[in-house]
Structure formats: C-alpha cells, structure tokens
XYZ file of N, CA, C and O in Angstrom:
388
model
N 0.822 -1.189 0.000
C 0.000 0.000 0.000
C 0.868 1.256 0.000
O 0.469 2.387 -0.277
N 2.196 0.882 0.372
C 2.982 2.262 1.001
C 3.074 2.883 -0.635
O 2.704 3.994 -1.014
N 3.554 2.028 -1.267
C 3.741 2.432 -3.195
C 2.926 2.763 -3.963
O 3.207 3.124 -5.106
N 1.244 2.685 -3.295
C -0.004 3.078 -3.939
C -0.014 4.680 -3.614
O -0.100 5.618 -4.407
N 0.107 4.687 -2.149
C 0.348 5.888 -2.063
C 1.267 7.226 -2.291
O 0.829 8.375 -2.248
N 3.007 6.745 -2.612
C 3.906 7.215 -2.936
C 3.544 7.660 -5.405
O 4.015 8.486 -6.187
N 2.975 7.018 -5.475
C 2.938 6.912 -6.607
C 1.572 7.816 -7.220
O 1.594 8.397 -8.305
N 0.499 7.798 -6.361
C -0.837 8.682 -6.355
C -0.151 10.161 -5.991
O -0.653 11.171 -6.485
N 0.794 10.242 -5.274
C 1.485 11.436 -4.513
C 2.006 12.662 -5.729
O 1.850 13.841 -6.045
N 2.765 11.335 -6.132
C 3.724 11.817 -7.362
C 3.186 12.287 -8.523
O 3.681 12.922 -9.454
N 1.690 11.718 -8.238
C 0.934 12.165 -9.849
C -0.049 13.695 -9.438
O -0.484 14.647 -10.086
N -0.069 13.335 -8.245
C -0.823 14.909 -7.446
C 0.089 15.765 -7.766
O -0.163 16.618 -8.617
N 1.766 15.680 -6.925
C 2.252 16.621 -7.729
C 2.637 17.043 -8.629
O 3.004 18.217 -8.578
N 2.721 16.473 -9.606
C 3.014 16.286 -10.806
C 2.334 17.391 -11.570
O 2.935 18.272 -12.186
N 0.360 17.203 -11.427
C -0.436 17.911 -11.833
C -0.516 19.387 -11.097
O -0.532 20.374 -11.832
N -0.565 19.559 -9.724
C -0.171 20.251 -8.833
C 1.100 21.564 -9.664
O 0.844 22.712 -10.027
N 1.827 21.153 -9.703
C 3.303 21.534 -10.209
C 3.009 22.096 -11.998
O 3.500 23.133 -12.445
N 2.176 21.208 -12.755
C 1.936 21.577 -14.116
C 0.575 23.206 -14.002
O 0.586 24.245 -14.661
N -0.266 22.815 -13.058
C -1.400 23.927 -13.279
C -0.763 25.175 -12.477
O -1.612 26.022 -12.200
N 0.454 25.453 -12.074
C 0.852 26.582 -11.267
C 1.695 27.546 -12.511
O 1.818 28.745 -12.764
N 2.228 26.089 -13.161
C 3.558 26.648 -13.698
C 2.733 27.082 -15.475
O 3.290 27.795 -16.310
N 1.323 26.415 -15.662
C 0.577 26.763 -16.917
C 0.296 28.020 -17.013
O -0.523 28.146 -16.104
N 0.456 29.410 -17.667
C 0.169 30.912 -17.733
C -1.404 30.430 -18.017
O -2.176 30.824 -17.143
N -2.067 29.578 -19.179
C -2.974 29.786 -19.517
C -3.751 29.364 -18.485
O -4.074 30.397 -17.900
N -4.160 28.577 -18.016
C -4.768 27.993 -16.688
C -5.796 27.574 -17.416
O -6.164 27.964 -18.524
N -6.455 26.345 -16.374
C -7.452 25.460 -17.159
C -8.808 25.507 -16.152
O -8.622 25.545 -14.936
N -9.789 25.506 -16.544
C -11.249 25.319 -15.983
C -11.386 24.001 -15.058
O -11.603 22.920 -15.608
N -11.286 24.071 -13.937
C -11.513 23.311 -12.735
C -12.939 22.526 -12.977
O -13.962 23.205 -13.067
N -13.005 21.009 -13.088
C -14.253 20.663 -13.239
C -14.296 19.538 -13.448
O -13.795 19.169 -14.510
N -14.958 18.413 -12.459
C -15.396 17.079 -12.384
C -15.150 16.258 -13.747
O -16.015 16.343 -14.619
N -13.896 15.389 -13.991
C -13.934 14.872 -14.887
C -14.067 13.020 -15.353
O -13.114 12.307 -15.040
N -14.888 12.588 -15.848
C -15.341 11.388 -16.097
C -13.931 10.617 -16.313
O -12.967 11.376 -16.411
N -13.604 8.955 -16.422
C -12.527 8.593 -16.224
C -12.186 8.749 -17.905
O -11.174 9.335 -18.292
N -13.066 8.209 -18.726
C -12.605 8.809 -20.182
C -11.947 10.259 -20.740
O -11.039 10.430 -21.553
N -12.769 11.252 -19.977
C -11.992 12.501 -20.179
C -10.988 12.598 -19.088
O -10.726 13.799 -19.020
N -10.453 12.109 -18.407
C -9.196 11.930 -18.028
C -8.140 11.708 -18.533
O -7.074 12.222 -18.195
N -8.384 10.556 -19.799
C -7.317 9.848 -19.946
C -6.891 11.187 -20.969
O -5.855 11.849 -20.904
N -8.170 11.375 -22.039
C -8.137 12.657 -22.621
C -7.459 13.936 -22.174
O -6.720 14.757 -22.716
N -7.785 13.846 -21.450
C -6.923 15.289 -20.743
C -5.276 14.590 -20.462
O -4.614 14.927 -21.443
N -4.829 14.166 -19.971
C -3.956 12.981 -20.012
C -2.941 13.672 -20.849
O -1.990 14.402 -20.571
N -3.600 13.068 -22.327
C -3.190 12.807 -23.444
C -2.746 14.037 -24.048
O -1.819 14.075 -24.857
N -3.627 15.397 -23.527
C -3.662 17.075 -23.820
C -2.709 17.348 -22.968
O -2.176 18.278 -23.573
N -2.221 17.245 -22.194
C -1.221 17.958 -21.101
C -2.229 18.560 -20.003
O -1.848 19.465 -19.261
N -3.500 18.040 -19.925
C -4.420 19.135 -19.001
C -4.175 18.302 -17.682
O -4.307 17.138 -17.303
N -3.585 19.987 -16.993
C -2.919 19.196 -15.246
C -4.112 19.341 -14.604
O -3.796 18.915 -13.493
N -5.465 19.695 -14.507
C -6.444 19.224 -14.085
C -6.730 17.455 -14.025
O -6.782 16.934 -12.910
N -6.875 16.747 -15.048
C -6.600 15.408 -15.284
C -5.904 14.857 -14.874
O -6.375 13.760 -14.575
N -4.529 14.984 -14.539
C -3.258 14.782 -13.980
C -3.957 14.578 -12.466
O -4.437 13.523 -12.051
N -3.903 15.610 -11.885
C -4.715 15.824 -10.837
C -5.904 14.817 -10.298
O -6.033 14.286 -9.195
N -6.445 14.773 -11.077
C -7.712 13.599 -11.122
C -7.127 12.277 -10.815
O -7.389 11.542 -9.862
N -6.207 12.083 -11.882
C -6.345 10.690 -11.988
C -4.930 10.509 -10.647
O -4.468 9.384 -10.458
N -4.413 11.667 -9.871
C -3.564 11.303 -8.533
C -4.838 10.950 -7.606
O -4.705 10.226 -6.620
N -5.818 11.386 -7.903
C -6.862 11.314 -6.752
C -7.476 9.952 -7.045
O -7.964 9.422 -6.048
N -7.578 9.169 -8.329
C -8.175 8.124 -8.427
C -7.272 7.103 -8.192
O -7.755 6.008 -7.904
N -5.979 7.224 -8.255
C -5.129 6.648 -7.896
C -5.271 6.735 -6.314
O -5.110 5.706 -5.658
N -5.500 7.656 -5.836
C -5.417 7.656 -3.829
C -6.750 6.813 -3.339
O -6.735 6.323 -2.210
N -7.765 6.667 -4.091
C -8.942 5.779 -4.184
C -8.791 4.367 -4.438
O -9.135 3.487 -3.649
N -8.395 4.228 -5.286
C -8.096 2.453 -5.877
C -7.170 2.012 -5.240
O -7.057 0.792 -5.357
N -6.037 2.756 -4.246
C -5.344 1.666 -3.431
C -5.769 1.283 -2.284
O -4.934 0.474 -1.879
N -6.794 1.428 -1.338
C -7.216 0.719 -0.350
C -8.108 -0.042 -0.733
O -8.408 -0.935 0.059
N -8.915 0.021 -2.165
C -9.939 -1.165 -2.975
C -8.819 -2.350 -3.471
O -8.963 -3.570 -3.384
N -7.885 -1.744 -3.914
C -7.350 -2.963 -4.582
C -7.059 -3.877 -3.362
O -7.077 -5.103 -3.464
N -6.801 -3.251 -2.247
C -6.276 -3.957 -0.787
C -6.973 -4.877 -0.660
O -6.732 -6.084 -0.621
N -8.209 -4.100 -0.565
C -9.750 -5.517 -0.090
C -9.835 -6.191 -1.000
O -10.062 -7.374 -0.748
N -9.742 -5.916 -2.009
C -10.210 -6.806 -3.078
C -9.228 -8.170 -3.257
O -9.510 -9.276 -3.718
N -8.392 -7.825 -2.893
C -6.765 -8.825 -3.282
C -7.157 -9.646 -1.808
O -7.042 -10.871 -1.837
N -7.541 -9.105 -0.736
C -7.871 -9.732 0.640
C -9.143 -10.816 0.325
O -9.236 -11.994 0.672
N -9.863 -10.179 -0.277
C -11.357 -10.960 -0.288
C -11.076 -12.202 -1.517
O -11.627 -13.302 -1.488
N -10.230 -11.812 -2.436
C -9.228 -13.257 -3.090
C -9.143 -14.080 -1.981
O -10.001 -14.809 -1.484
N -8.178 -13.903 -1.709
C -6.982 -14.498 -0.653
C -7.859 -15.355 0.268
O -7.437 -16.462 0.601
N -9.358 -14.808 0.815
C -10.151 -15.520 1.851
C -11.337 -16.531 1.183
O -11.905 -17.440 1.789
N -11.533 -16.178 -0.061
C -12.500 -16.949 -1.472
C -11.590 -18.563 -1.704
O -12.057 -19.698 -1.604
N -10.047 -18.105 -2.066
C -9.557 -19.341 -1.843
C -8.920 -19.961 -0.861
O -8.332 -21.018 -1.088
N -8.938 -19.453 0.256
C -8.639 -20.256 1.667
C -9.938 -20.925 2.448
O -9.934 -21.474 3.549
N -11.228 -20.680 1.401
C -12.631 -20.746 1.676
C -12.795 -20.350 3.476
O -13.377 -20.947 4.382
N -12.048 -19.169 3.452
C -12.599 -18.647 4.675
C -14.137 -17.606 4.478
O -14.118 -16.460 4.029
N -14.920 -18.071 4.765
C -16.629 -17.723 4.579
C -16.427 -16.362 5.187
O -16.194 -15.451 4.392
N -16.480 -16.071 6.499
C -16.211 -15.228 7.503
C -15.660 -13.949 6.835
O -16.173 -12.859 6.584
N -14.772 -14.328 6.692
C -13.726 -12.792 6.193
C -13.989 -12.273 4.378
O -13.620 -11.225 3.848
N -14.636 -13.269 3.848
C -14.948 -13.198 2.787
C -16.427 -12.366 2.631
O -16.802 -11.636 1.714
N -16.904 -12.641 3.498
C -18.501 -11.823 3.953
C -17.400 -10.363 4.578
O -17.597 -9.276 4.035
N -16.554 -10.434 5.440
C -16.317 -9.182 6.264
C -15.599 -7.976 4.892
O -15.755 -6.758 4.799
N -14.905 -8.822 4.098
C -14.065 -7.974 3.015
C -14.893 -7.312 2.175
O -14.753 -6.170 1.737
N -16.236 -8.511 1.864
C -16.861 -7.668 0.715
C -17.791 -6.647 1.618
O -17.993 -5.541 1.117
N -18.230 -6.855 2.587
C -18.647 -5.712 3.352
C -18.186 -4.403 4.062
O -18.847 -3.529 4.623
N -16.472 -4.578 3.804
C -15.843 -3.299 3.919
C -15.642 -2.680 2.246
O -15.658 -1.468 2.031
N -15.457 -3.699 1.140
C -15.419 -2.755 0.186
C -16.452 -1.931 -0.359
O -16.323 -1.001 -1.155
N -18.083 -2.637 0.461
C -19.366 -1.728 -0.184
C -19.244 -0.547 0.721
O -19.237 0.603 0.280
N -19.137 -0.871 2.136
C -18.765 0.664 2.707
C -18.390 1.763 2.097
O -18.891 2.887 2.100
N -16.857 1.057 1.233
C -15.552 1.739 0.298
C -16.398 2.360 -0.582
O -16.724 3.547 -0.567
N -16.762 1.452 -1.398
C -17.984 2.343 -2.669
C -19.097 3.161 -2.044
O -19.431 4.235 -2.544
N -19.663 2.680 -0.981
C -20.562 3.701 -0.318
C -20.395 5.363 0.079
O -21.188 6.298 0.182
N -19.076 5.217 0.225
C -18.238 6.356 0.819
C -17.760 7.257 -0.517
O -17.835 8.485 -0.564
N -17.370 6.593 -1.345
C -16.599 6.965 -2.865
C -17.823 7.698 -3.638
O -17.573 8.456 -4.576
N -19.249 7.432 -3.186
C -19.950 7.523 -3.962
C -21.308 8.856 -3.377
O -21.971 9.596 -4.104
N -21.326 8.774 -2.235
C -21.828 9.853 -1.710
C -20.728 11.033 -1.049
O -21.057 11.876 -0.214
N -19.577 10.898 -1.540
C -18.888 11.698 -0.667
C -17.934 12.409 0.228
O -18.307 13.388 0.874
C-alpha cells in the first residue's frame, strides 16, 4: 500500500506543479474517467490531478479486493462476507462523498 500511495502522490504533484507553472490555466471541473485519460493525453494538469486522486482511491480497494481473493480461496466464509462488506462501505463512501 505504502507504493499506492507514494505513486498517487507523485501524480498529485506532478499535476499540482503543471497547473501553477501553466500561464494559460485550465477550468476546474469534475472529470469522467474517459476525459481523463483525454486530458492525459492534452497535457491538461487538471486530469493529472484527477487521476492522482483516483489513484489515492483504488489503493485501499485494490487492498480488499486482493484480501477478499486471498479468503475466497482459503474458503474462509467469515472474512470473505467481512471484506466484501468493507469494500461496499468503500464504494458507499466513494460515492456519496
């Protein structure tokens, strides 16, 4: 997890560092994961930005998710009910807020 986060960091600043140093500056605004990649692809450090933040999101999912593996084939029932019930939390949380 420590590298999910070192690597989401790097792309925050990255974008961080591109929209200071841009004269033209770009329109701040909720972007879908397709226009991400798009923006991406444009140099738009808004996007950049985004996708450090979707990156700071998907590493404690990938955690559970790789956990709730791990307990599917150790046919531990228990933790397999507890994992997928912390990752709906995860989406619960991701999704209102």
């Amino acid at each position: 997890m420590k590298y999910g986060m070192i690597i989401s960091l790097a792309v925050l600043l990255l974008g961080l560092t591109m929209y200071v140093l841009d004269p033209s500056g770009h329109e701040e605004m909720d972007l879908s994961l397709g226009e991400i990649v798009e923006g991406i692809l444009g140099g738009n450090p808004i996007a950049i930005i985004d996708l450090g933040i979707v990156l700071l999101i998907a590493t404690p999912l990938s955690r559970v998710v790789t956990a709730a593996a791990v307990f599917l084939v150790y046919r531990e029932g228990r933790y397999v009910l507890l994992s997928l019930l912390v990752l709906a939390m995860l989406f619960l949380a991701v999704l209102t807020g």
